[in-house]
CSV table of C-alpha atoms in Angstrom, one decimal:
chain,number,residue,atom,x,y,z
A,734,UNK,CA,-21.9,-39.2,17.7
A,735,UNK,CA,-20.7,-39.5,14.1
A,736,UNK,CA,-23.7,-37.5,12.8
A,737,UNK,CA,-23.0,-34.5,15.0
A,738,UNK,CA,-19.3,-34.7,14.2
A,739,UNK,CA,-20.0,-34.6,10.5
A,740,UNK,CA,-22.3,-31.6,10.9
A,741,UNK,CA,-19.7,-29.9,13.0
A,742,UNK,CA,-17.1,-30.5,10.3
A,743,UNK,CA,-19.4,-29.3,7.5
A,744,UNK,CA,-20.1,-26.1,9.5
A,745,UNK,CA,-16.4,-25.5,10.1
A,746,UNK,CA,-15.6,-26.0,6.4
A,747,UNK,CA,-18.3,-23.5,5.5
A,748,UNK,CA,-16.9,-21.0,8.0
A,749,UNK,CA,-13.4,-21.5,6.7
A,750,UNK,CA,-14.5,-20.9,3.1
A,751,UNK,CA,-16.2,-17.7,4.0
A,752,UNK,CA,-13.2,-16.5,5.9
A,753,UNK,CA,-11.0,-17.2,2.9
A,754,UNK,CA,-13.4,-15.1,0.7
A,755,UNK,CA,-13.1,-12.3,3.3
A,756,UNK,CA,-9.3,-12.5,3.1
A,757,UNK,CA,-9.0,-13.7,6.8
A,758,UNK,CA,-6.6,-16.5,5.9
A,759,UNK,CA,-5.1,-17.1,9.4
A,760,UNK,CA,-8.6,-17.6,10.9
A,761,UNK,CA,-9.6,-19.8,8.0
A,762,UNK,CA,-6.4,-21.8,8.5
A,763,UNK,CA,-7.4,-22.4,12.1
A,764,UNK,CA,-10.8,-23.7,11.1
A,765,UNK,CA,-9.2,-26.1,8.5
A,766,UNK,CA,-6.7,-27.3,11.1
A,767,UNK,CA,-9.5,-27.9,13.6
A,768,UNK,CA,-11.3,-30.0,11.0
A,769,UNK,CA,-8.2,-32.1,10.5
A,770,UNK,CA,-8.0,-32.7,14.3
A,771,UNK,CA,-11.5,-34.1,14.2
A,772,UNK,CA,-10.9,-36.0,10.9
A,773,UNK,CA,-7.3,-36.3,9.8
A,774,UNK,CA,-8.3,-37.6,6.4
A,775,UNK,CA,-10.7,-34.7,5.4
A,776,UNK,CA,-9.7,-33.8,1.9
A,777,UNK,CA,-11.6,-30.5,1.8
A,778,UNK,CA,-9.6,-29.3,4.8
A,779,UNK,CA,-6.3,-30.4,3.3
A,780,UNK,CA,-7.2,-28.7,0.0
A,781,UNK,CA,-8.2,-25.6,1.9
A,782,UNK,CA,-4.9,-25.4,3.7
A,783,UNK,CA,-3.1,-25.8,0.3
A,784,UNK,CA,-5.2,-23.0,-1.2
A,785,UNK,CA,-4.3,-20.7,1.7
A,786,UNK,CA,-0.7,-21.5,1.3
A,787,UNK,CA,-0.9,-20.7,-2.4
A,788,UNK,CA,-2.8,-17.4,-1.6
A,789,UNK,CA,-0.2,-16.4,0.9
A,790,UNK,CA,2.6,-17.1,-1.7
A,791,UNK,CA,0.8,-14.9,-4.2
A,792,UNK,CA,0.4,-12.1,-1.7
A,793,UNK,CA,4.1,-12.3,-0.8
A,794,UNK,CA,5.0,-12.3,-4.5
A,795,UNK,CA,2.9,-9.3,-5.2
A,796,UNK,CA,4.5,-7.4,-2.3
A,797,UNK,CA,8.0,-8.2,-3.7
A,798,UNK,CA,7.0,-7.1,-7.2
A,799,UNK,CA,5.7,-3.7,-5.9
A,800,UNK,CA,9.1,-2.8,-4.4
């Protein structure tokens, strides 16, 4: 059912956003990837993965700067 699928996707996106705010990037990444398995064109999930990648890059950069 498309309505149930849309609700499931929306709930997964909300969970992913909350996980990102909590700093749980790997868990959030899993949620976004799951959304893309359900709907490969979902722009929110694609953007979420890009944001996580950018956040990971920032963290790595900060760790290098602190050495």
